[in-house]
Amino acid sequence: MGGKSIINELPNILKNGKIEVEKILNEDHNIKTEAIVVPSRERDGLFKGKISQYKEREITNRFIYGDNLYTMKSVLKGEGCSSMKGKIDLIYIDPPFLSKANYNSKIRLPLNGKTVTVEKFAYSDFWEEGVVSYLKMLYPRLLLMKDLLSDKGSIYVHLDWHIVHYVKIIMDEVFGKDMFLNEIIWNYKSGGVSKKYFARKHDTILLYSKTKNYIFNSQKEKSYNRGLKPYRFKGVEEFVDDIGWYTLVNMKDVWNIDMVGRTSKERVGYATQKPEKLLERIILSSTDENSIVADFFAGSGTTGVVAERLNRRWILSDIGTNSALTVEKRLIDMEGEQFLLQGLKGYDLVHNGELSIGEIHKKSLEDEKELISFSLEGYKIDINNIPIEEKYRKIVKDVLKENSLNLIDYISIDPDYNGEIFISRWQDFREENIYEINRFVELKVSKKDRRNIAIKVVDVFGFESKYILEI
Ligand SMILES: C[S@@+](CC[C@H](N)C(=O)[O-])C[C@H]1O[C@@H](n2cnc3c(N)ncnc32)[C@H](O)[C@@H]1O
C-alpha cells in the first residue's frame, strides 16, 4: 500500500474533494448525443426498425462515455438530458478495487480457417499513492452520487478486501453512519488459492440508503430444515427439492452466486463482468418498476442489461471505449427500448480506419417501399496506431491481408440521416464463435427521391469511422 498515512490524509481528502465538486459544478462540460439507438438486429440484413419521432430529452436510458466525475455532474445539472438530481432510486457501482492490475480484453479473429486471439488494454487499476489516491478519486464521486439519489434511493458499492474498510469510512462520512444498511458478502468459487492464508473468495458490497424512507422489497431464499426432513409446524409452508425439505425465509446478507465462468452463456469477454443474478437481486430489492437505476462504472453494462429486462430505466457511464461498445451491443441484443449514446466532449472515439463500400443498388418495391443494397468491400487501418503489444501486430497484419473486413466488429446504419442526429435503426455485429459481420447490407425503406444514409463502423480495437452516402 502507498506510503502516506491514511489517517493523516483523510481530512485533506475530504476537504479537497468538496472543493473539487464545488469547482466542477460551476464548469461547463457539454455532453453530446452521438446516437439514438433503436435496437433492430436482423441477421438477414433486412431493415425492420420502427420509424417515429425521437425526442432526445425524453429518453432516460443512456450510456455516457467519459470520466464519471464529469458525466455525473452533467447528469446532475441536466446537460444533454433533464436533470437527474434526486431522481435516481438505485446506484450500483463496481469501481476498480485497487487490485494493482491492468485489465485486458481478448479479441478473437479468424485466420487461415482457425481462430487466433490478440489482447487489447481495457483498463488499469494502478494507483500511485495507493489507498490515498484511490480515496481521492472516489470521495468527490460519492458526493455527486448522493445528490443524484432520490429520497427513496440507495447505493450499493461493490469492493473487496483491498479497499472496502477504507471506503466504509468515507461512505459513513458521505451518507451518514445511520444510513448504513448492509455489508453484503458475495461468496463465489474461482480458481487460485494460497497456502499462506485462507483462500479469498468473496467480494463485499456496502449498502447505504439516502434517507430512512427507502425502497426495500425483501427477497426470499431457501432455508433447509434440520435433517432435511419436514417440520410440519402449523402455519409454516414447506417445500421439497433434490436436497431435501426447506422453508422460504427473508434473504440474508451472504450471497452464494456463481461468477461469470468461462463457459457461461452470459459471458461477453469483459474481464470483470459481474453475474446478472447478482444485479437482479440488487435491482429487485431496491427499486420498483420504472425506477431509474444508474451505474457510473458500467464495464460490460450488466446493470443496464438487468434493469432493461426488469422494466427499469437506466443510466450507465464508463471511461473505456471497450466498455462503450460492449454495452451498446449487449443492449441491442436484448431488442429492448431505444437508448441514447452520449459522450462527454473530448471523449470522441478515435478515427483510425477507412471502410470501402461497393456500388449502391436501389430497387422499387410494393407499398411505396424501396430496397437499397450494397456490400462492404474492405477496411484499411493504420496498424501502428493500434494499442496492442508488438507480438500481436503481425497477427493483425495477417488478418488484414486475408480479409480486412474481419477486423470490423460492429456496423450500424441510419437510412434517413437528418444531418443532426444519428438514429441507429439497424445494427449488426460479430457474435461469439462467428467473428465475422454480414458484408451485404439490405435496407427496406420508404421510397424517397433523395436520402442520406449514415453508416457507423467500429473495428475490434474500438476505432470508429462514419460515412454518409447521398443517394
Ligand atoms: C470492475 S469494472 C465494472 C464491471 C461491471 N460491473 C460489469 O459487470 O461488467 C470497473 C469499470 O470502471 C471503469 N472506470 C474506471 N474509472 C472510471 C472513471 N473515472 N469514470 C468512468 N468509468 C471508470 C473502467 O473502465 C471499468 O470498466
PDB file of C-alpha atoms in Angstrom, residues 83-371:
ATOM      1  CA  SER A  83     -31.641  16.984 -14.547  1.00  0.00           C
ATOM      2  CA  MET A  84     -31.447  13.744 -12.573  1.00  0.00           C
ATOM      3  CA  LYS A  85     -30.905  15.493  -9.246  1.00  0.00           C
ATOM      4  CA  GLY A  86     -32.832  13.489  -6.639  1.00  0.00           C
ATOM      5  CA  LYS A  87     -34.362  11.229  -9.309  1.00  0.00           C
ATOM      6  CA  ILE A  88     -32.313   8.026  -9.185  1.00  0.00           C
ATOM      7  CA  ASP A  89     -33.655   5.232  -6.957  1.00  0.00           C
ATOM      8  CA  LEU A  90     -30.643   2.955  -7.159  1.00  0.00           C
ATOM      9  CA  ILE A  91     -26.946   3.434  -7.817  1.00  0.00           C
ATOM     10  CA  TYR A  92     -24.777   0.331  -8.073  1.00  0.00           C
ATOM     11  CA  ILE A  93     -21.073   0.870  -8.613  1.00  0.00           C
ATOM     12  CA  ASP A  94     -18.310  -1.632  -9.081  1.00  0.00           C
ATOM     13  CA  PRO A  95     -15.259   0.601  -9.317  1.00  0.00           C
ATOM     14  CA  PRO A  96     -11.713  -0.692  -9.740  1.00  0.00           C
ATOM     15  CA  PHE A  97     -10.662  -2.420  -6.488  1.00  0.00           C
ATOM     16  CA  LEU A  98      -7.077  -1.227  -6.043  1.00  0.00           C
ATOM     17  CA  SER A  99      -6.062  -4.618  -7.346  1.00  0.00           C
ATOM     18  CA  LYS A 100      -2.845  -3.233  -8.917  1.00  0.00           C
ATOM     19  CA  ALA A 101      -3.618  -4.963 -12.194  1.00  0.00           C
ATOM     20  CA  ASN A 102      -4.103  -3.998 -15.810  1.00  0.00           C
ATOM     21  CA  TYR A 103      -7.192  -5.498 -17.346  1.00  0.00           C
ATOM     22  CA  ASN A 104      -7.053  -6.628 -20.951  1.00  0.00           C
ATOM     23  CA  SER A 105      -9.792  -7.899 -23.162  1.00  0.00           C
ATOM     24  CA  LYS A 106      -9.369 -10.722 -25.608  1.00  0.00           C
ATOM     25  CA  ILE A 107     -10.191 -10.262 -29.276  1.00  0.00           C
ATOM     26  CA  ARG A 108     -10.728 -13.354 -31.372  1.00  0.00           C
ATOM     27  CA  LEU A 109     -10.063 -13.128 -35.099  1.00  0.00           C
ATOM     28  CA  PRO A 110     -10.466 -15.660 -37.921  1.00  0.00           C
ATOM     29  CA  LEU A 111      -7.225 -16.530 -39.729  1.00  0.00           C
ATOM     30  CA  ASN A 112      -6.421 -19.429 -42.062  1.00  0.00           C
ATOM     31  CA  GLY A 113      -9.580 -21.273 -41.071  1.00  0.00           C
ATOM     32  CA  LYS A 114      -8.690 -21.063 -37.360  1.00  0.00           C
ATOM     33  CA  THR A 115      -9.367 -18.573 -34.574  1.00  0.00           C
ATOM     34  CA  VAL A 116      -6.479 -16.506 -33.241  1.00  0.00           C
ATOM     35  CA  THR A 117      -6.521 -14.306 -30.133  1.00  0.00           C
ATOM     36  CA  VAL A 118      -4.960 -10.919 -29.508  1.00  0.00           C
ATOM     37  CA  GLU A 119      -5.294  -8.843 -26.357  1.00  0.00           C
ATOM     38  CA  LYS A 120      -6.024  -5.169 -26.036  1.00  0.00           C
ATOM     39  CA  PHE A 121      -5.845  -2.978 -22.979  1.00  0.00           C
ATOM     40  CA  ALA A 122      -9.240  -2.459 -21.266  1.00  0.00           C
ATOM     41  CA  TYR A 123      -8.487  -0.501 -18.096  1.00  0.00           C
ATOM     42  CA  SER A 124      -5.893  -0.010 -15.419  1.00  0.00           C
ATOM     43  CA  ASP A 125      -6.281  -0.390 -11.664  1.00  0.00           C
ATOM     44  CA  PHE A 126      -2.954   1.127 -10.540  1.00  0.00           C
ATOM     45  CA  TRP A 127      -2.885   3.959  -8.000  1.00  0.00           C
ATOM     46  CA  GLU A 128       0.298   5.928  -7.484  1.00  0.00           C
ATOM     47  CA  GLU A 129      -0.317   6.820  -3.833  1.00  0.00           C
ATOM     48  CA  GLY A 130      -2.199   3.597  -3.076  1.00  0.00           C
ATOM     49  CA  VAL A 131      -5.227   3.974  -0.805  1.00  0.00           C
ATOM     50  CA  VAL A 132      -4.855   7.749  -0.570  1.00  0.00           C
ATOM     51  CA  SER A 133      -5.175   8.378  -4.296  1.00  0.00           C
ATOM     52  CA  TYR A 134      -7.969   5.817  -4.531  1.00  0.00           C
ATOM     53  CA  LEU A 135      -9.995   7.623  -1.873  1.00  0.00           C
ATOM     54  CA  LYS A 136      -9.220  10.969  -3.551  1.00  0.00           C
ATOM     55  CA  MET A 137     -10.786   9.547  -6.690  1.00  0.00           C
ATOM     56  CA  LEU A 138     -13.843   8.040  -5.010  1.00  0.00           C
ATOM     57  CA  TYR A 139     -14.854  10.664  -2.442  1.00  0.00           C
ATOM     58  CA  PRO A 140     -15.961  13.508  -4.791  1.00  0.00           C
ATOM     59  CA  ARG A 141     -17.772  10.957  -6.933  1.00  0.00           C
ATOM     60  CA  LEU A 142     -19.728   9.687  -3.920  1.00  0.00           C
ATOM     61  CA  LEU A 143     -20.758  13.270  -3.104  1.00  0.00           C
ATOM     62  CA  LEU A 144     -22.248  13.622  -6.595  1.00  0.00           C
ATOM     63  CA  MET A 145     -23.963  10.234  -6.321  1.00  0.00           C
ATOM     64  CA  LYS A 146     -25.657  11.292  -3.095  1.00  0.00           C
ATOM     65  CA  ASP A 147     -27.149  14.322  -4.871  1.00  0.00           C
ATOM     66  CA  LEU A 148     -28.394  12.134  -7.697  1.00  0.00           C
ATOM     67  CA  LEU A 149     -30.173   9.683  -5.391  1.00  0.00           C
ATOM     68  CA  SER A 150     -33.872  10.149  -4.722  1.00  0.00           C
ATOM     69  CA  ASP A 151     -35.183  10.264  -1.167  1.00  0.00           C
ATOM     70  CA  LYS A 152     -36.249   6.615  -1.621  1.00  0.00           C
ATOM     71  CA  GLY A 153     -32.869   5.755  -3.088  1.00  0.00           C
ATOM     72  CA  SER A 154     -30.000   3.506  -2.073  1.00  0.00           C
ATOM     73  CA  ILE A 155     -26.441   2.891  -3.175  1.00  0.00           C
ATOM     74  CA  TYR A 156     -24.521  -0.380  -3.433  1.00  0.00           C
ATOM     75  CA  VAL A 157     -20.723  -0.055  -3.580  1.00  0.00           C
ATOM     76  CA  HIS A 158     -19.071  -3.262  -4.726  1.00  0.00           C
ATOM     77  CA  LEU A 159     -15.498  -3.729  -3.454  1.00  0.00           C
ATOM     78  CA  ASP A 160     -13.197  -6.363  -1.997  1.00  0.00           C
ATOM     79  CA  TRP A 161     -10.608  -6.788   0.760  1.00  0.00           C
ATOM     80  CA  HIS A 162      -8.144  -4.415  -0.940  1.00  0.00           C
ATOM     81  CA  ILE A 163     -10.089  -1.257  -0.116  1.00  0.00           C
ATOM     82  CA  VAL A 164     -13.504  -1.911   1.438  1.00  0.00           C
ATOM     83  CA  HIS A 165     -12.503  -0.976   5.004  1.00  0.00           C
ATOM     84  CA  TYR A 166     -11.238   2.428   3.961  1.00  0.00           C
ATOM     85  CA  VAL A 167     -14.235   3.104   1.741  1.00  0.00           C
ATOM     86  CA  LYS A 168     -16.611   2.239   4.614  1.00  0.00           C
ATOM     87  CA  ILE A 169     -15.177   5.228   6.494  1.00  0.00           C
ATOM     88  CA  ILE A 170     -15.829   7.664   3.665  1.00  0.00           C
ATOM     89  CA  MET A 171     -19.271   6.160   2.995  1.00  0.00           C
ATOM     90  CA  ASP A 172     -20.141   6.880   6.639  1.00  0.00           C
ATOM     91  CA  GLU A 173     -18.922  10.420   6.104  1.00  0.00           C
ATOM     92  CA  VAL A 174     -20.952  10.998   2.917  1.00  0.00           C
ATOM     93  CA  PHE A 175     -24.175   9.129   3.682  1.00  0.00           C
ATOM     94  CA  GLY A 176     -24.102   9.081   7.489  1.00  0.00           C
ATOM     95  CA  LYS A 177     -23.424   6.085   9.717  1.00  0.00           C
ATOM     96  CA  ASP A 178     -27.158   5.776  10.379  1.00  0.00           C
ATOM     97  CA  MET A 179     -27.851   5.158   6.724  1.00  0.00           C
ATOM     98  CA  PHE A 180     -25.676   2.049   6.598  1.00  0.00           C
ATOM     99  CA  LEU A 181     -27.871  -0.987   5.900  1.00  0.00           C
ATOM    100  CA  ASN A 182     -25.709  -3.951   4.985  1.00  0.00           C
ATOM    101  CA  GLU A 183     -22.311  -5.354   4.285  1.00  0.00           C
ATOM    102  CA  ILE A 184     -23.235  -7.965   1.696  1.00  0.00           C
ATOM    103  CA  ILE A 185     -20.806 -10.808   1.187  1.00  0.00           C
ATOM    104  CA  TRP A 186     -20.828 -12.155  -2.342  1.00  0.00           C
ATOM    105  CA  ASN A 187     -19.289 -15.580  -1.991  1.00  0.00           C
ATOM    106  CA  TYR A 188     -18.072 -17.360  -5.126  1.00  0.00           C
ATOM    107  CA  LYS A 189     -15.914 -20.199  -6.329  1.00  0.00           C
ATOM    108  CA  SER A 190     -12.924 -19.426  -8.517  1.00  0.00           C
ATOM    109  CA  GLY A 191      -9.530 -20.870  -9.207  1.00  0.00           C
ATOM    110  CA  GLY A 192      -6.369 -19.881  -7.278  1.00  0.00           C
ATOM    111  CA  VAL A 193      -5.783 -20.459  -3.583  1.00  0.00           C
ATOM    112  CA  SER A 194      -2.877 -19.575  -1.297  1.00  0.00           C
ATOM    113  CA  LYS A 195      -1.006 -21.903   1.014  1.00  0.00           C
ATOM    114  CA  LYS A 196      -0.103 -18.964   3.273  1.00  0.00           C
ATOM    115  CA  TYR A 197      -3.578 -17.696   4.120  1.00  0.00           C
ATOM    116  CA  PHE A 198      -7.256 -18.644   3.674  1.00  0.00           C
ATOM    117  CA  ALA A 199      -8.481 -18.528   0.097  1.00  0.00           C
ATOM    118  CA  ARG A 200     -10.020 -15.103  -0.624  1.00  0.00           C
ATOM    119  CA  LYS A 201     -13.311 -15.981  -2.223  1.00  0.00           C
ATOM    120  CA  HIS A 202     -15.692 -13.140  -1.595  1.00  0.00           C
ATOM    121  CA  ASP A 203     -16.390  -9.541  -2.543  1.00  0.00           C
ATOM    122  CA  THR A 204     -18.041  -7.068  -0.198  1.00  0.00           C
ATOM    123  CA  ILE A 205     -20.904  -4.814  -1.213  1.00  0.00           C
ATOM    124  CA  LEU A 206     -21.705  -1.866   1.061  1.00  0.00           C
ATOM    125  CA  LEU A 207     -25.343  -0.825   1.058  1.00  0.00           C
ATOM    126  CA  TYR A 208     -26.498   2.612   2.256  1.00  0.00           C
ATOM    127  CA  SER A 209     -29.787   4.418   1.813  1.00  0.00           C
ATOM    128  CA  LYS A 210     -30.184   8.155   1.307  1.00  0.00           C
ATOM    129  CA  THR A 211     -32.968   8.572   3.896  1.00  0.00           C
ATOM    130  CA  LYS A 212     -34.815   6.238   6.264  1.00  0.00           C
ATOM    131  CA  ASN A 213     -37.692   6.065   3.793  1.00  0.00           C
ATOM    132  CA  TYR A 214     -36.002   3.901   1.164  1.00  0.00           C
ATOM    133  CA  ILE A 215     -37.384   1.239  -1.198  1.00  0.00           C
ATOM    134  CA  PHE A 216     -36.773  -2.271   0.058  1.00  0.00           C
ATOM    135  CA  ASN A 217     -38.547  -5.286  -1.374  1.00  0.00           C
ATOM    136  CA  SER A 218     -37.446  -8.167   0.763  1.00  0.00           C
ATOM    137  CA  GLN A 219     -36.328 -11.193  -1.293  1.00  0.00           C
ATOM    138  CA  LYS A 220     -36.769 -14.789  -0.181  1.00  0.00           C
ATOM    139  CA  GLU A 221     -34.273 -17.628  -0.028  1.00  0.00           C
ATOM    140  CA  LYS A 222     -34.374 -21.316   0.842  1.00  0.00           C
ATOM    141  CA  SER A 223     -33.560 -22.394   4.382  1.00  0.00           C
ATOM    142  CA  TYR A 224     -33.122 -26.166   4.632  1.00  0.00           C
ATOM    143  CA  ASN A 225     -34.733 -27.915   7.602  1.00  0.00           C
ATOM    144  CA  ARG A 226     -32.554 -29.698  10.147  1.00  0.00           C
ATOM    145  CA  GLY A 227     -32.073 -33.247   8.910  1.00  0.00           C
ATOM    146  CA  LEU A 228     -33.648 -32.100   5.629  1.00  0.00           C
ATOM    147  CA  LYS A 229     -36.924 -33.560   6.894  1.00  0.00           C
ATOM    148  CA  PRO A 230     -40.318 -31.818   7.043  1.00  0.00           C
ATOM    149  CA  TYR A 231     -41.053 -29.956  10.344  1.00  0.00           C
ATOM    150  CA  ARG A 232     -44.841 -29.892   9.794  1.00  0.00           C
ATOM    151  CA  PHE A 233     -45.246 -26.805  12.049  1.00  0.00           C
ATOM    152  CA  LYS A 234     -48.692 -25.252  11.903  1.00  0.00           C
ATOM    153  CA  GLY A 235     -48.903 -22.291   9.509  1.00  0.00           C
ATOM    154  CA  VAL A 236     -45.399 -22.821   8.076  1.00  0.00           C
ATOM    155  CA  GLU A 237     -45.300 -23.554   4.375  1.00  0.00           C
ATOM    156  CA  GLU A 238     -42.673 -26.162   3.466  1.00  0.00           C
ATOM    157  CA  PHE A 239     -41.211 -27.222   0.132  1.00  0.00           C
ATOM    158  CA  VAL A 240     -39.006 -30.020  -1.095  1.00  0.00           C
ATOM    159  CA  ASP A 241     -36.298 -30.226  -3.763  1.00  0.00           C
ATOM    160  CA  ASP A 242     -33.475 -32.675  -4.668  1.00  0.00           C
ATOM    161  CA  ILE A 243     -31.603 -31.788  -1.470  1.00  0.00           C
ATOM    162  CA  GLY A 244     -34.496 -32.021   0.977  1.00  0.00           C
ATOM    163  CA  TRP A 245     -37.228 -30.084   2.815  1.00  0.00           C
ATOM    164  CA  TYR A 246     -36.954 -26.323   3.247  1.00  0.00           C
ATOM    165  CA  THR A 247     -38.899 -23.161   4.105  1.00  0.00           C
ATOM    166  CA  LEU A 248     -38.588 -19.720   2.496  1.00  0.00           C
ATOM    167  CA  VAL A 249     -37.047 -17.022   4.686  1.00  0.00           C
ATOM    168  CA  ASN A 250     -36.068 -13.384   4.165  1.00  0.00           C
ATOM    169  CA  MET A 251     -32.777 -13.172   2.347  1.00  0.00           C
ATOM    170  CA  LYS A 252     -29.605 -12.897   4.432  1.00  0.00           C
ATOM    171  CA  ASP A 253     -26.522 -10.836   3.703  1.00  0.00           C
ATOM    172  CA  VAL A 254     -24.295 -13.681   2.462  1.00  0.00           C
ATOM    173  CA  TRP A 255     -24.968 -14.433  -1.179  1.00  0.00           C
ATOM    174  CA  ASN A 256     -23.730 -17.535  -2.958  1.00  0.00           C
ATOM    175  CA  ILE A 257     -23.838 -16.719  -6.642  1.00  0.00           C
ATOM    176  CA  ASP A 258     -21.626 -18.212  -9.348  1.00  0.00           C
ATOM    177  CA  MET A 259     -19.152 -15.937 -11.115  1.00  0.00           C
ATOM    178  CA  VAL A 260     -19.476 -15.492 -14.854  1.00  0.00           C
ATOM    179  CA  GLY A 261     -17.416 -18.561 -15.718  1.00  0.00           C
ATOM    180  CA  ARG A 262     -15.570 -19.418 -18.900  1.00  0.00           C
ATOM    181  CA  THR A 263     -18.437 -21.431 -20.280  1.00  0.00           C
ATOM    182  CA  SER A 264     -21.234 -19.191 -19.039  1.00  0.00           C
ATOM    183  CA  LYS A 265     -23.774 -18.057 -21.637  1.00  0.00           C
ATOM    184  CA  GLU A 266     -23.687 -14.551 -20.153  1.00  0.00           C
ATOM    185  CA  ARG A 267     -20.008 -14.097 -20.847  1.00  0.00           C
ATOM    186  CA  VAL A 268     -19.148 -11.166 -23.118  1.00  0.00           C
ATOM    187  CA  GLY A 269     -15.365 -11.225 -22.700  1.00  0.00           C
ATOM    188  CA  TYR A 270     -15.127  -8.212 -20.345  1.00  0.00           C
ATOM    189  CA  ALA A 271     -12.581  -9.041 -17.644  1.00  0.00           C
ATOM    190  CA  THR A 272     -14.575  -8.007 -14.568  1.00  0.00           C
ATOM    191  CA  GLN A 273     -18.101  -8.784 -15.785  1.00  0.00           C
ATOM    192  CA  LYS A 274     -20.490  -9.419 -12.887  1.00  0.00           C
ATOM    193  CA  PRO A 275     -23.268 -12.032 -12.964  1.00  0.00           C
ATOM    194  CA  GLU A 276     -26.774 -10.923 -13.922  1.00  0.00           C
ATOM    195  CA  LYS A 277     -28.153 -12.818 -10.925  1.00  0.00           C
ATOM    196  CA  LEU A 278     -26.255 -10.523  -8.557  1.00  0.00           C
ATOM    197  CA  LEU A 279     -27.651  -7.388 -10.195  1.00  0.00           C
ATOM    198  CA  GLU A 280     -31.102  -8.920 -10.400  1.00  0.00           C
ATOM    199  CA  ARG A 281     -31.149  -9.392  -6.640  1.00  0.00           C
ATOM    200  CA  ILE A 282     -29.979  -5.827  -6.054  1.00  0.00           C
ATOM    201  CA  ILE A 283     -32.390  -4.218  -8.526  1.00  0.00           C
ATOM    202  CA  LEU A 284     -35.403  -6.224  -7.358  1.00  0.00           C
ATOM    203  CA  SER A 285     -34.635  -5.406  -3.712  1.00  0.00           C
ATOM    204  CA  SER A 286     -34.073  -1.677  -4.058  1.00  0.00           C
ATOM    205  CA  THR A 287     -36.224  -0.429  -6.935  1.00  0.00           C
ATOM    206  CA  ASP A 288     -39.797  -0.503  -8.168  1.00  0.00           C
ATOM    207  CA  GLU A 289     -40.881  -0.896 -11.768  1.00  0.00           C
ATOM    208  CA  ASN A 290     -39.957   2.205 -13.786  1.00  0.00           C
ATOM    209  CA  SER A 291     -37.394   3.341 -11.176  1.00  0.00           C
ATOM    210  CA  ILE A 292     -34.196   4.842 -12.582  1.00  0.00           C
ATOM    211  CA  VAL A 293     -31.084   2.749 -11.960  1.00  0.00           C
ATOM    212  CA  ALA A 294     -27.556   4.082 -12.536  1.00  0.00           C
ATOM    213  CA  ASP A 295     -24.099   2.581 -12.762  1.00  0.00           C
ATOM    214  CA  PHE A 296     -21.261   5.026 -13.364  1.00  0.00           C
ATOM    215  CA  PHE A 297     -18.534   2.362 -13.587  1.00  0.00           C
ATOM    216  CA  ALA A 298     -20.542   0.347 -16.076  1.00  0.00           C
ATOM    217  CA  GLY A 299     -17.903  -2.001 -17.557  1.00  0.00           C
ATOM    218  CA  SER A 300     -19.773  -4.537 -19.663  1.00  0.00           C
ATOM    219  CA  GLY A 301     -23.129  -2.988 -18.696  1.00  0.00           C
ATOM    220  CA  THR A 302     -24.591  -5.787 -16.554  1.00  0.00           C
ATOM    221  CA  THR A 303     -26.591  -3.245 -14.535  1.00  0.00           C
ATOM    222  CA  GLY A 304     -28.201  -1.791 -17.679  1.00  0.00           C
ATOM    223  CA  VAL A 305     -28.979  -5.205 -19.125  1.00  0.00           C
ATOM    224  CA  VAL A 306     -30.756  -6.385 -15.968  1.00  0.00           C
ATOM    225  CA  ALA A 307     -32.512  -3.034 -15.461  1.00  0.00           C
ATOM    226  CA  GLU A 308     -33.824  -3.201 -19.043  1.00  0.00           C
ATOM    227  CA  ARG A 309     -35.027  -6.777 -18.553  1.00  0.00           C
ATOM    228  CA  LEU A 310     -36.823  -5.830 -15.323  1.00  0.00           C
ATOM    229  CA  ASN A 311     -38.523  -2.753 -16.853  1.00  0.00           C
ATOM    230  CA  ARG A 312     -36.444  -0.207 -15.017  1.00  0.00           C
ATOM    231  CA  ARG A 313     -34.911   2.834 -16.672  1.00  0.00           C
ATOM    232  CA  TRP A 314     -31.124   3.072 -16.655  1.00  0.00           C
ATOM    233  CA  ILE A 315     -28.163   5.430 -16.942  1.00  0.00           C
ATOM    234  CA  LEU A 316     -24.696   3.999 -17.483  1.00  0.00           C
ATOM    235  CA  SER A 317     -21.314   5.621 -17.849  1.00  0.00           C
ATOM    236  CA  ASP A 318     -17.756   4.409 -18.350  1.00  0.00           C
ATOM    237  CA  ILE A 319     -14.423   5.851 -19.401  1.00  0.00           C
ATOM    238  CA  GLY A 320     -13.391   2.950 -21.672  1.00  0.00           C
ATOM    239  CA  THR A 321     -14.123   2.594 -25.399  1.00  0.00           C
ATOM    240  CA  ASN A 322     -14.230  -1.126 -24.866  1.00  0.00           C
ATOM    241  CA  SER A 323     -16.989  -0.696 -22.332  1.00  0.00           C
ATOM    242  CA  ALA A 324     -18.916   1.666 -24.638  1.00  0.00           C
ATOM    243  CA  LEU A 325     -19.061  -0.875 -27.420  1.00  0.00           C
ATOM    244  CA  THR A 326     -19.746  -3.880 -25.186  1.00  0.00           C
ATOM    245  CA  VAL A 327     -22.671  -2.089 -23.535  1.00  0.00           C
ATOM    246  CA  GLU A 328     -24.092  -0.969 -26.870  1.00  0.00           C
ATOM    247  CA  LYS A 329     -24.007  -4.485 -28.281  1.00  0.00           C
ATOM    248  CA  ARG A 330     -25.437  -6.157 -25.164  1.00  0.00           C
ATOM    249  CA  LEU A 331     -28.373  -3.783 -25.083  1.00  0.00           C
ATOM    250  CA  ILE A 332     -29.044  -4.091 -28.802  1.00  0.00           C
ATOM    251  CA  ASP A 333     -29.090  -7.859 -28.421  1.00  0.00           C
ATOM    252  CA  MET A 334     -31.918  -7.547 -25.913  1.00  0.00           C
ATOM    253  CA  GLU A 335     -34.063  -5.736 -28.510  1.00  0.00           C
ATOM    254  CA  GLY A 336     -35.403  -3.526 -25.732  1.00  0.00           C
ATOM    255  CA  GLU A 337     -36.302   0.156 -25.654  1.00  0.00           C
ATOM    256  CA  GLN A 338     -34.384   2.772 -27.600  1.00  0.00           C
ATOM    257  CA  PHE A 339     -31.476   4.390 -25.790  1.00  0.00           C
ATOM    258  CA  LEU A 340     -29.034   7.249 -26.195  1.00  0.00           C
ATOM    259  CA  LEU A 341     -25.311   7.048 -26.745  1.00  0.00           C
ATOM    260  CA  GLN A 342     -23.711  10.163 -25.391  1.00  0.00           C
ATOM    261  CA  GLY A 343     -20.158  11.311 -24.952  1.00  0.00           C
ATOM    262  CA  LEU A 344     -18.519  13.927 -22.866  1.00  0.00           C
ATOM    263  CA  LYS A 345     -16.888  16.475 -25.176  1.00  0.00           C
ATOM    264  CA  GLY A 346     -13.306  15.454 -25.777  1.00  0.00           C
ATOM    265  CA  TYR A 347     -14.105  11.752 -25.419  1.00  0.00           C
ATOM    266  CA  ASP A 348     -14.893  11.053 -29.058  1.00  0.00           C
ATOM    267  CA  LEU A 349     -13.989   7.596 -30.259  1.00  0.00           C
ATOM    268  CA  VAL A 350     -10.796   7.830 -32.296  1.00  0.00           C
ATOM    269  CA  HIS A 351     -10.917   7.615 -36.047  1.00  0.00           C
ATOM    270  CA  ASN A 352      -8.202   5.374 -37.462  1.00  0.00           C
ATOM    271  CA  GLY A 353      -9.741   3.109 -40.107  1.00  0.00           C
ATOM    272  CA  GLU A 354     -11.205   3.511 -43.582  1.00  0.00           C
ATOM    273  CA  LEU A 355     -14.052   1.408 -44.921  1.00  0.00           C
ATOM    274  CA  SER A 356     -14.705   0.997 -48.641  1.00  0.00           C
ATOM    275  CA  ILE A 357     -18.235   0.420 -49.815  1.00  0.00           C
ATOM    276  CA  GLY A 358     -19.282  -1.158 -53.128  1.00  0.00           C
ATOM    277  CA  GLU A 359     -21.836   0.105 -55.635  1.00  0.00           C
ATOM    278  CA  ILE A 360     -25.229   1.046 -54.202  1.00  0.00           C
ATOM    279  CA  HIS A 361     -28.340  -0.532 -55.782  1.00  0.00           C
ATOM    280  CA  LYS A 362     -31.881   0.726 -55.463  1.00  0.00           C
ATOM    281  CA  LYS A 363     -34.956  -1.354 -56.333  1.00  0.00           C
ATOM    282  CA  SER A 364     -38.602  -0.282 -56.133  1.00  0.00           C
ATOM    283  CA  LEU A 365     -40.895  -2.475 -54.034  1.00  0.00           C
ATOM    284  CA  GLU A 366     -44.643  -2.510 -53.417  1.00  0.00           C
ATOM    285  CA  ASP A 367     -46.338  -0.208 -50.872  1.00  0.00           C
ATOM    286  CA  GLU A 368     -44.161   2.830 -51.605  1.00  0.00           C
ATOM    287  CA  LYS A 369     -41.083   0.987 -50.363  1.00  0.00           C
ATOM    288  CA  GLU A 370     -37.641   0.508 -51.890  1.00  0.00           C
ATOM    289  CA  LEU A 371     -34.755  -1.861 -51.300  1.00  0.00           C
TER     290      LEU A 371
END
